[in-house]
Amino acid sequence: ISQPHPLDPAGLQTRAFATRLKHDTPPKAILIVNKHRTKLVIEAIDTLLAYLRQKYPDVRVFHEDRPDIPPGVEIWRPGPDTEKIDLVVTLGGDGTILHASSLFKVGAVPPVLSFSMGTLGFLLPFHIDDYAKALDSAFAGRATVLHRMRLSCRFHDTDGERLEGQSQDWQVMNEIALHRGSSPHLNTIDIFVDGQHLTEAVSDGLIVSTPTGSTAYSLSAGGPIVHPSLSALVLTPICPRSLSFRPLVFPSSSSITLRVSERSRASAGLALDGQTSHVLGPGEAVTVEASKYPIPCINRSSIAGPADINDGEGVSPGKEDDWVRDINNLLQYNATFRSKALLRHSRT
Amino acid sequence: ISQPHPLDPAGLQTRAFATRLKHDTPPKAILIVNKHRTKLVIEAIDTLLAYLRQKYPDVRVFHEDRPDIPPGVEIWRPGPDTEKIDLVVTLGGDGTILHASSLFKVGAVPPVLSFSMGTLGFLLPFHIDDYAKALDSAFAGRATVLHRMRLSCRFHDTDGERLEGQSQDWQVMNEIALHRGSSPHLNTIDIFVDGQHLTEAVSDGLIVSTPTGSTAYSLSAGGPIVHPSLSALVLTPICPRSLSFRPLVFPSSSSITLRVSERSRASAGLALDGQTSHVLGPGEAVTVEASKYPIPCINRSSIAGPADINDGEGVSPGKEDDWVRDINNLLQYNATFRSKALLRHSRT
Amino acid sequence: ISQPHPLDPAGLQTRAFATRLKHDTPPKAILIVNKHRTKLVIEAIDTLLAYLRQKYPDVRVFHEDRPDIPPGVEIWRPGPDTEKIDLVVTLGGDGTILHASSLFKVGAVPPVLSFSMGTLGFLLPFHIDDYAKALDSAFAGRATVLHRMRLSCRFHDTDGERLEGQSQDWQVMNEIALHRGSSPHLNTIDIFVDGQHLTEAVSDGLIVSTPTGSTAYSLSAGGPIVHPSLSALVLTPICPRSLSFRPLVFPSSSSITLRVSERSRASAGLALDGQTSHVLGPGEAVTVEASKYPIPCINRSSIAGPADINDGEGVSPGKEDDWVRDINNLLQYNATFRSKALLRHSRT
Amino acid sequence: ISQPHPLDPAGLQTRAFATRLKHDTPPKAILIVNKHRTKLVIEAIDTLLAYLRQKYPDVRVFHEDRPDIPPGVEIWRPGPDTEKIDLVVTLGGDGTILHASSLFKVGAVPPVLSFSMGTLGFLLPFHIDDYAKALDSAFAGRATVLHRMRLSCRFHDTDGERLEGQSQDWQVMNEIALHRGSSPHLNTIDIFVDGQHLTEAVSDGLIVSTPTGSTAYSLSAGGPIVHPSLSALVLTPICPRSLSFRPLVFPSSSSITLRVSERSRASAGLALDGQTSHVLGPGEAVTVEASKYPIPCINRSSIAGPADINDGEGVSPGKEDDWVRDINNLLQYNATFRSKALLRHSRT
Ligand SMILES: NC(=O)C1=CN([C@@H]2O[C@H](COP(=O)(O)OP(=O)(O)OC[C@H]3O[C@@H](n4cnc5c(N)ncnc54)[C@H](O)[C@@H]3O)[C@@H](O)[C@H]2O)C=CC1
Ligand SMILES: NC(=O)C1=CN([C@@H]2O[C@H](COP(=O)(O)OP(=O)(O)OC[C@H]3O[C@@H](n4cnc5c(N)ncnc54)[C@H](O)[C@@H]3O)[C@@H](O)[C@H]2O)C=CC1
Ligand SMILES: NC(=O)C1=CN([C@@H]2O[C@H](COP(=O)(O)OP(=O)(O)OC[C@H]3O[C@@H](n4cnc5c(N)ncnc54)[C@H](O)[C@@H]3O)[C@@H](O)[C@H]2O)C=CC1
Ligand SMILES: NC(=O)C1=CN([C@@H]2O[C@H](COP(=O)(O)OP(=O)(O)OC[C@H]3O[C@@H](n4cnc5c(N)ncnc54)[C@H](O)[C@@H]3O)[C@@H](O)[C@H]2O)C=CC1
């Protein structure tokens, strides 16, 4: 690991994973993101705010414009002239981070600190009980991040022009999915890679996923699991009418265009990180590329104590890799067939 | 495509694919590699030699030490003090390139020019009839290469020491496969990623493959197809006794260790690019990493005419990407169900 | 094959495949079914009618009630008091037979003679050019049929009562599919087998398919190919959020109930042989069993000449099995990787 | 379940599952089968023998001829003139029943009562602690059996004659597997169904499995799970060099022939229920059919108390179907992704 790799001399892929977050100055503006307002979430926000006001009184705290803004918190609206945010804090499930990503869908995202409310999640490194340690590491410049790749999606009309009302590219964190939705008919989609025609897919739909998204919809559709520190695009078909379709993995330098065929019997509904967006009709297309704007996710090693870092076993990158733990604990990866002792008798 | 990618600013993955081969001087020593000696191959070698002697009389031509060395060709033996080779020419199927790679299994490989004898192959960009054009492009410094990643394999005994008789790492181009072979019992193998325990696999075996190898054994075992210009390691299980195993794709910075469990009922036979090697017993292990020595494969765009090359940036990516053509033509990727006209009547 | 099987002494599964259609009397009423009215179809109907009037002048010919009934053809409407039909003739693609099946969705189906308009299809044994031979075999009592199993579907409300407006069971030929449709959320469905809870599926949907339907939607979702002369139910998940779902095959004596969970985030749209039907909300369910009313499909051996039956190779059941031919020709089953001769040179 | 099915009027498939074992007289000769002689097994045999001698003093007890026959037990050798056995009792894992089946590989098998030594197993309905109840049910004629289908395998030489030394067909309970074993090369096998050529498989090997075997090797190779009360043959390829191979399910009336192609680069080693047998060379073949000799496995409902049995027809199907329980408990079928409460904090 330590020595430069000939195909990756700058160690980019490794660095992506281990980058230490640099703050010239501690965060001055924090955006709190939550999707649902359960009792747990409300209490967690209160606790966070109290801690911030007491320990970091100068920091400004923002929240999306919604009926139920916590007191003393300023309203933030996505847009070109908006307040600059230095740190995003999410409270909730995996969907909350996807939502945070969508708030910054047309440009750069500040570092994201994600707290679970007690439920495990793939994109949730921190338990809410560790809020103080986690915030302190971010303010002290000790946080390390995993730059999770995003995809940039551009929509085209039948003439290859930008689709009306879609003046800006859309960045997604998990995937873009095209699906026949409730149409009874399959859709026919032409797939181009770097401008070259790859194949015509007759199927329920297609997914272009990031490595992060490889454990989401793409997995259910039969795709491989791709480590999030790799930069790659995964193309996974959804119920293709072919025996010989197989998921494909492309380098992040690739550009994938999906164009609904003129002879497609169904149009293709778009879902961006699970959010239903518009519908592509025959001749319309979307071009997907690696985004210039990855999402910097603060990871668990940020709050690893010295004991975790300098034990006899070494400062293993393994220590820091939440991913191995997650695919075992959350996906129950390779759960082998049990032959454990029977606790009860035959009749159970 | 053209602008630098934030996760890959140096454009490494792209460049890997498009690199133009630099010769300060034209090749001075060529190694001809063939596996079988069919009539076609013998004639092709004769033709090649005649051409080289006439057009490039100063070049030295070598061949492996075998009973049937063509006249006027010098013998070459792999090893530390061997003659330096500037260009490898292979004649035969995909297996011939794998064999060429194995001749340079402990270090760097010279650029490889691969000719098919008329049969399509995944690793065979050139038809033998194009020998003159292809050789000329290499001598004129016009050849472009795809640096196909290789894997470096290191074998350990039960104490973690290098396995006896295995003093050097072994580079493979397709994959390393562990298999129970003719043992009736499944083997149990512990998988570690960057030192961290990932899972215990009870199966017929495991494959760690390069992107190049993703269309070889790994594909048959259910793995995804990975574009060869991506640097990644693919881990694919062979008939695992688990419903929840799924192929995994790792960044090329990863180190994967496969250790035969002490309680494995079968040992694990090793196949390196399909060549049966030794057998790993309980407690023995192999560690696989991206190799420092990729294999530079001269690709078809080297002989593209001016008509094919027409923009400032060089050849168009579509033109140059043999891969899309190959997965369609060779793998019959996504062959959709036919509903073409019946040529004959009901009884056919 | 010839001797009775201990688990199937009556040879039911075999007979299902080879049954000779018995007519005490030749067909008196024929129903012509077509979905689309292309020029080809119109001409074919005219030709058929002319032939019938000339050769079998007493037969009555019916057609669904649609604007464009061919002259001299009587109108037929599905229902309890309708005219008895002795033979169904379909003209079109696979969808036309599915449509014919749906016309008899609440009870028995007469034998079906299916003509393709020149396009291959899984359920299309006859080319339209063979209309005379095929009709003659049916009138002469020489036709043999494959009794393709259908599924009987009964819909229940949250109290387990028949769902309102669904007073009769619905028979399907391919499958019943539950799907989230255009809902962004996965649905949660409890699966019961013979009243026993099997599992809770979180997925895009579920398919219960006949062997006939095993080459339709179930195949696209990853299901096995099941020979249509076997009586079985195939349960195939659509994009399940689980690594460990696997298609299941049940005996035709099984009863499968799919109940939308009370905590499902999406309701489940129903598609019966591809026709969108109603939507099942939380607590609602469908119970699927083998139908009492299979669909008797006249097969190709009906028109096999003596030459086909008594050639040197023997009267092989293989001769009569269109299925092997179809999975090879239509599905391109096991298309092996080509290594055929290159016709063009390197640059192609 | 209760009403006759049109495609299965005799209710064969159902009955196969629920058949009550008829003894005109109680068992007079019992064969005890064990593979390993662990302390647990030895003690269990002692307990069983003591119980039998005390309660059923007239019964004769047999054991395979091995060094360590328990005292007072007679030696039994498979063969035509051997002692007739009325009941087989197995002690051990799934492999022990497979071994019992192999002792009767050329003909009928007596009912089998299988005890686990505390470890769950697919073929193990009874926990050893229930030995008394289970034996009593068999002696009292209360035992119910699942007739698990077996496959009959016949070996042919290149002339289609019985292979030398293979004068009798071989019955298997799980599967017959052909595999390249430790040959580096793929083998090429022609597949015939009912005499008709289906396809040529280039692969690591092929499996023909029973429904019972569908949860064994076939499952690992990607096959569907087939309920053991269905009579069917499952054909599953092992690592085929094709994108478009898919498992196939055939009716039990089918005859499948696997013939090693003359141009196969590897011969095919045979494994019958996991036991390595001979090797098939080019031109040699095996024909697989449903066996006349299924294996009657006594199932759990035999010892269900009156509370469990409460209707006229006998035990409730749910109660009696160990299979649903097994695929959930043993295979962890459809283990959904966990989102249970975190027990520990972020750093775990
Ligand atoms: N059949 C399927 O598997 C489908 C999956 N989805 C996925 O749901 C995502 C949207 O998520 P929510 O807004 O939470 O919707 P949701 O509330 O419907 O949840 C979807 C599930 O996916 C999980 N998930 C989300 N991102 C993940 C990731 N990167 N790795 C592993 N698990 C992940 C969530 O924890 C949740 O369990 C989409 O981006 C898509 O990937 C959406 C539709 C169908
Ligand atoms: N079940 C399977 O699919 C098995 C596959 N193999 C593969 O065979 C390779 C050795 O090849 P040979 O020496 O030619 O042995 P071989 O003569 O037995 O041929 C194996 C086949 O794999 C093809 N192949 C090789 N490398 C490939 C690649 N990178 N992409 C696509 N196809 C490729 C060859 O053209 C040939 O058709 C091994 O590296 C392994 O990948 C080896 C054993 C079993
Ligand atoms: N992703 C998928 O594969 C989907 C498949 N379908 C299938 O389409 C069927 C309805 O067919 P159409 O009305 O013709 O709709 P359609 O015109 O949309 O055609 C569906 C395709 O399925 C083929 N097909 C139908 N039954 C088949 C069978 N038993 N075996 C092999 N191929 C078969 C047809 O030839 C046609 O190519 C449904 O019963 C369902 O099985 C429906 C939706 C999605
Ligand atoms: N890659 C794989 O999955 C392989 C599987 N096998 C299977 O092993 C069987 C022989 O078993 P043993 O003599 O016990 O050898 P073994 O001791 O090597 O065990 C094989 C495993 O398969 C399980 N098993 C056996 N029959 C089963 C069934 N019908 N359903 C579910 N699990 C079952 C056993 O409990 C054991 O865990 C063969 O018939 C074959 O099916 C054999 C070789 C490779």
PDB file of N, CA, C and O in Angstrom, chain D residues 167-198:
ATOM      1  N   SER D 167     -22.119 -52.335 -14.485  1.00  0.00           N
ATOM      2  CA  SER D 167     -23.224 -53.143 -14.988  1.00  0.00           C
ATOM      3  C   SER D 167     -24.575 -52.716 -14.434  1.00  0.00           C
ATOM      4  O   SER D 167     -25.607 -53.096 -14.950  1.00  0.00           O
ATOM      5  N   GLN D 168     -24.562 -51.956 -13.363  1.00  0.00           N
ATOM      6  CA  GLN D 168     -25.849 -51.538 -12.807  1.00  0.00           C
ATOM      7  C   GLN D 168     -25.961 -50.024 -12.717  1.00  0.00           C
ATOM      8  O   GLN D 168     -24.959 -49.326 -12.578  1.00  0.00           O
ATOM      9  N   ASP D 169     -27.207 -49.543 -12.782  1.00  0.00           N
ATOM     10  CA  ASP D 169     -27.410 -48.107 -12.651  1.00  0.00           C
ATOM     11  C   ASP D 169     -27.146 -47.696 -11.216  1.00  0.00           C
ATOM     12  O   ASP D 169     -27.297 -48.491 -10.284  1.00  0.00           O
ATOM     13  N   TRP D 170     -26.813 -46.478 -11.062  1.00  0.00           N
ATOM     14  CA  TRP D 170     -26.405 -45.947  -9.788  1.00  0.00           C
ATOM     15  C   TRP D 170     -27.452 -44.908  -9.385  1.00  0.00           C
ATOM     16  O   TRP D 170     -27.748 -44.017 -10.170  1.00  0.00           O
ATOM     17  N   GLN D 171     -28.004 -45.044  -8.182  1.00  0.00           N
ATOM     18  CA  GLN D 171     -29.021 -44.080  -7.755  1.00  0.00           C
ATOM     19  C   GLN D 171     -28.377 -43.032  -6.843  1.00  0.00           C
ATOM     20  O   GLN D 171     -27.681 -43.380  -5.898  1.00  0.00           O
ATOM     21  N   VAL D 172     -28.665 -41.757  -7.128  1.00  0.00           N
ATOM     22  CA  VAL D 172     -28.146 -40.696  -6.259  1.00  0.00           C
ATOM     23  C   VAL D 172     -29.298 -39.883  -5.679  1.00  0.00           C
ATOM     24  O   VAL D 172     -30.368 -39.792  -6.257  1.00  0.00           O
ATOM     25  N   MET D 173     -29.017 -39.285  -4.542  1.00  0.00           N
ATOM     26  CA  MET D 173     -30.062 -38.571  -3.793  1.00  0.00           C
ATOM     27  C   MET D 173     -29.950 -37.060  -4.009  1.00  0.00           C
ATOM     28  O   MET D 173     -30.956 -36.375  -4.104  1.00  0.00           O
ATOM     29  N   ASN D 174     -28.723 -36.556  -4.038  1.00  0.00           N
ATOM     30  CA  ASN D 174     -28.515 -35.125  -4.277  1.00  0.00           C
ATOM     31  C   ASN D 174     -28.317 -34.841  -5.761  1.00  0.00           C
ATOM     32  O   ASN D 174     -29.117 -34.188  -6.382  1.00  0.00           O
ATOM     33  N   GLU D 175     -27.210 -35.343  -6.286  1.00  0.00           N
ATOM     34  CA  GLU D 175     -26.877 -34.971  -7.659  1.00  0.00           C
ATOM     35  C   GLU D 175     -25.767 -35.827  -8.228  1.00  0.00           C
ATOM     36  O   GLU D 175     -25.030 -36.484  -7.506  1.00  0.00           O
ATOM     37  N   ILE D 176     -25.658 -35.755  -9.534  1.00  0.00           N
ATOM     38  CA  ILE D 176     -24.459 -36.218 -10.206  1.00  0.00           C
ATOM     39  C   ILE D 176     -23.778 -34.973 -10.750  1.00  0.00           C
ATOM     40  O   ILE D 176     -24.417 -34.121 -11.368  1.00  0.00           O
ATOM     41  N   ALA D 177     -22.470 -34.851 -10.471  1.00  0.00           N
ATOM     42  CA  ALA D 177     -21.728 -33.685 -10.949  1.00  0.00           C
ATOM     43  C   ALA D 177     -20.563 -34.147 -11.809  1.00  0.00           C
ATOM     44  O   ALA D 177     -19.856 -35.096 -11.450  1.00  0.00           O
ATOM     45  N   LEU D 178     -20.411 -33.504 -12.967  1.00  0.00           N
ATOM     46  CA  LEU D 178     -19.224 -33.717 -13.806  1.00  0.00           C
ATOM     47  C   LEU D 178     -18.351 -32.486 -13.650  1.00  0.00           C
ATOM     48  O   LEU D 178     -18.864 -31.359 -13.733  1.00  0.00           O
ATOM     49  N   HIS D 179     -17.071 -32.676 -13.428  1.00  0.00           N
ATOM     50  CA  HIS D 179     -16.209 -31.514 -13.173  1.00  0.00           C
ATOM     51  C   HIS D 179     -14.827 -31.758 -13.764  1.00  0.00           C
ATOM     52  O   HIS D 179     -14.335 -32.886 -13.739  1.00  0.00           O
ATOM     53  N   ARG D 180     -14.203 -30.662 -14.264  1.00  0.00           N
ATOM     54  CA  ARG D 180     -12.856 -30.814 -14.818  1.00  0.00           C
ATOM     55  C   ARG D 180     -11.839 -31.200 -13.750  1.00  0.00           C
ATOM     56  O   ARG D 180     -10.716 -31.595 -14.072  1.00  0.00           O
ATOM     57  N   GLY D 181     -12.209 -31.045 -12.468  1.00  0.00           N
ATOM     58  CA  GLY D 181     -11.311 -31.429 -11.390  1.00  0.00           C
ATOM     59  C   GLY D 181     -10.039 -30.615 -11.418  1.00  0.00           C
ATOM     60  O   GLY D 181     -10.098 -29.390 -11.437  1.00  0.00           O
ATOM     61  N   SER D 182      -8.894 -31.270 -11.436  1.00  0.00           N
ATOM     62  CA  SER D 182      -7.671 -30.489 -11.389  1.00  0.00           C
ATOM     63  C   SER D 182      -7.078 -30.266 -12.778  1.00  0.00           C
ATOM     64  O   SER D 182      -5.963 -29.771 -12.911  1.00  0.00           O
ATOM     65  N   SER D 183      -7.819 -30.622 -13.808  1.00  0.00           N
ATOM     66  CA  SER D 183      -7.343 -30.282 -15.154  1.00  0.00           C
ATOM     67  C   SER D 183      -7.382 -28.768 -15.322  1.00  0.00           C
ATOM     68  O   SER D 183      -8.334 -28.121 -14.896  1.00  0.00           O
ATOM     69  N   PRO D 184      -6.343 -28.175 -15.941  1.00  0.00           N
ATOM     70  CA  PRO D 184      -6.394 -26.726 -16.120  1.00  0.00           C
ATOM     71  C   PRO D 184      -7.423 -26.297 -17.172  1.00  0.00           C
ATOM     72  O   PRO D 184      -7.810 -25.152 -17.222  1.00  0.00           O
ATOM     73  N   HIS D 185      -7.857 -27.226 -17.996  1.00  0.00           N
ATOM     74  CA  HIS D 185      -8.705 -26.848 -19.131  1.00  0.00           C
ATOM     75  C   HIS D 185     -10.177 -27.105 -18.879  1.00  0.00           C
ATOM     76  O   HIS D 185     -10.557 -28.005 -18.128  1.00  0.00           O
ATOM     77  N   LEU D 186     -10.990 -26.326 -19.533  1.00  0.00           N
ATOM     78  CA  LEU D 186     -12.436 -26.503 -19.485  1.00  0.00           C
ATOM     79  C   LEU D 186     -12.801 -27.781 -20.214  1.00  0.00           C
ATOM     80  O   LEU D 186     -12.088 -28.222 -21.119  1.00  0.00           O
ATOM     81  N   ASN D 187     -13.915 -28.374 -19.838  1.00  0.00           N
ATOM     82  CA  ASN D 187     -14.367 -29.496 -20.647  1.00  0.00           C
ATOM     83  C   ASN D 187     -15.565 -29.094 -21.511  1.00  0.00           C
ATOM     84  O   ASN D 187     -16.242 -28.096 -21.257  1.00  0.00           O
ATOM     85  N   THR D 188     -15.769 -29.857 -22.558  1.00  0.00           N
ATOM     86  CA  THR D 188     -16.845 -29.599 -23.507  1.00  0.00           C
ATOM     87  C   THR D 188     -17.792 -30.783 -23.439  1.00  0.00           C
ATOM     88  O   THR D 188     -17.369 -31.920 -23.659  1.00  0.00           O
ATOM     89  N   ILE D 189     -19.043 -30.509 -23.090  1.00  0.00           N
ATOM     90  CA  ILE D 189     -20.001 -31.591 -22.876  1.00  0.00           C
ATOM     91  C   ILE D 189     -21.263 -31.324 -23.689  1.00  0.00           C
ATOM     92  O   ILE D 189     -21.814 -30.225 -23.646  1.00  0.00           O
ATOM     93  N   ASP D 190     -21.672 -32.320 -24.459  1.00  0.00           N
ATOM     94  CA  ASP D 190     -22.923 -32.202 -25.195  1.00  0.00           C
ATOM     95  C   ASP D 190     -24.070 -32.653 -24.319  1.00  0.00           C
ATOM     96  O   ASP D 190     -24.003 -33.726 -23.703  1.00  0.00           O
ATOM     97  N   ILE D 191     -25.119 -31.851 -24.295  1.00  0.00           N
ATOM     98  CA  ILE D 191     -26.288 -32.163 -23.468  1.00  0.00           C
ATOM     99  C   ILE D 191     -27.441 -32.570 -24.374  1.00  0.00           C
ATOM    100  O   ILE D 191     -27.771 -31.849 -25.326  1.00  0.00           O
ATOM    101  N   PHE D 192     -28.023 -33.732 -24.081  1.00  0.00           N
ATOM    102  CA  PHE D 192     -29.190 -34.207 -24.827  1.00  0.00           C
ATOM    103  C   PHE D 192     -30.363 -34.347 -23.869  1.00  0.00           C
ATOM    104  O   PHE D 192     -30.201 -34.849 -22.752  1.00  0.00           O
ATOM    105  N   VAL D 193     -31.525 -33.922 -24.310  1.00  0.00           N
ATOM    106  CA  VAL D 193     -32.731 -34.107 -23.512  1.00  0.00           C
ATOM    107  C   VAL D 193     -33.691 -34.976 -24.305  1.00  0.00           C
ATOM    108  O   VAL D 193     -34.052 -34.620 -25.432  1.00  0.00           O
ATOM    109  N   ASP D 194     -34.073 -36.095 -23.758  1.00  0.00           N
ATOM    110  CA  ASP D 194     -34.931 -37.051 -24.460  1.00  0.00           C
ATOM    111  C   ASP D 194     -34.397 -37.318 -25.866  1.00  0.00           C
ATOM    112  O   ASP D 194     -35.157 -37.367 -26.841  1.00  0.00           O
ATOM    113  N   GLY D 195     -33.104 -37.436 -25.967  1.00  0.00           N
ATOM    114  CA  GLY D 195     -32.477 -37.785 -27.225  1.00  0.00           C
ATOM    115  C   GLY D 195     -32.197 -36.602 -28.133  1.00  0.00           C
ATOM    116  O   GLY D 195     -31.476 -36.734 -29.133  1.00  0.00           O
ATOM    117  N   GLN D 196     -32.720 -35.461 -27.787  1.00  0.00           N
ATOM    118  CA  GLN D 196     -32.584 -34.275 -28.628  1.00  0.00           C
ATOM    119  C   GLN D 196     -31.392 -33.442 -28.140  1.00  0.00           C
ATOM    120  O   GLN D 196     -31.233 -33.234 -26.931  1.00  0.00           O
ATOM    121  N   HIS D 197     -30.567 -32.973 -29.064  1.00  0.00           N
ATOM    122  CA  HIS D 197     -29.411 -32.181 -28.652  1.00  0.00           C
ATOM    123  C   HIS D 197     -29.859 -30.815 -28.149  1.00  0.00           C
ATOM    124  O   HIS D 197     -30.524 -30.063 -28.857  1.00  0.00           O
ATOM    125  N   LEU D 198     -29.496 -30.500 -26.925  1.00  0.00           N
ATOM    126  CA  LEU D 198     -29.900 -29.222 -26.339  1.00  0.00           C
ATOM    127  C   LEU D 198     -28.836 -28.167 -26.569  1.00  0.00           C
ATOM    128  O   LEU D 198     -29.101 -27.110 -27.115  1.00  0.00           O
TER     129      LEU D 198
END
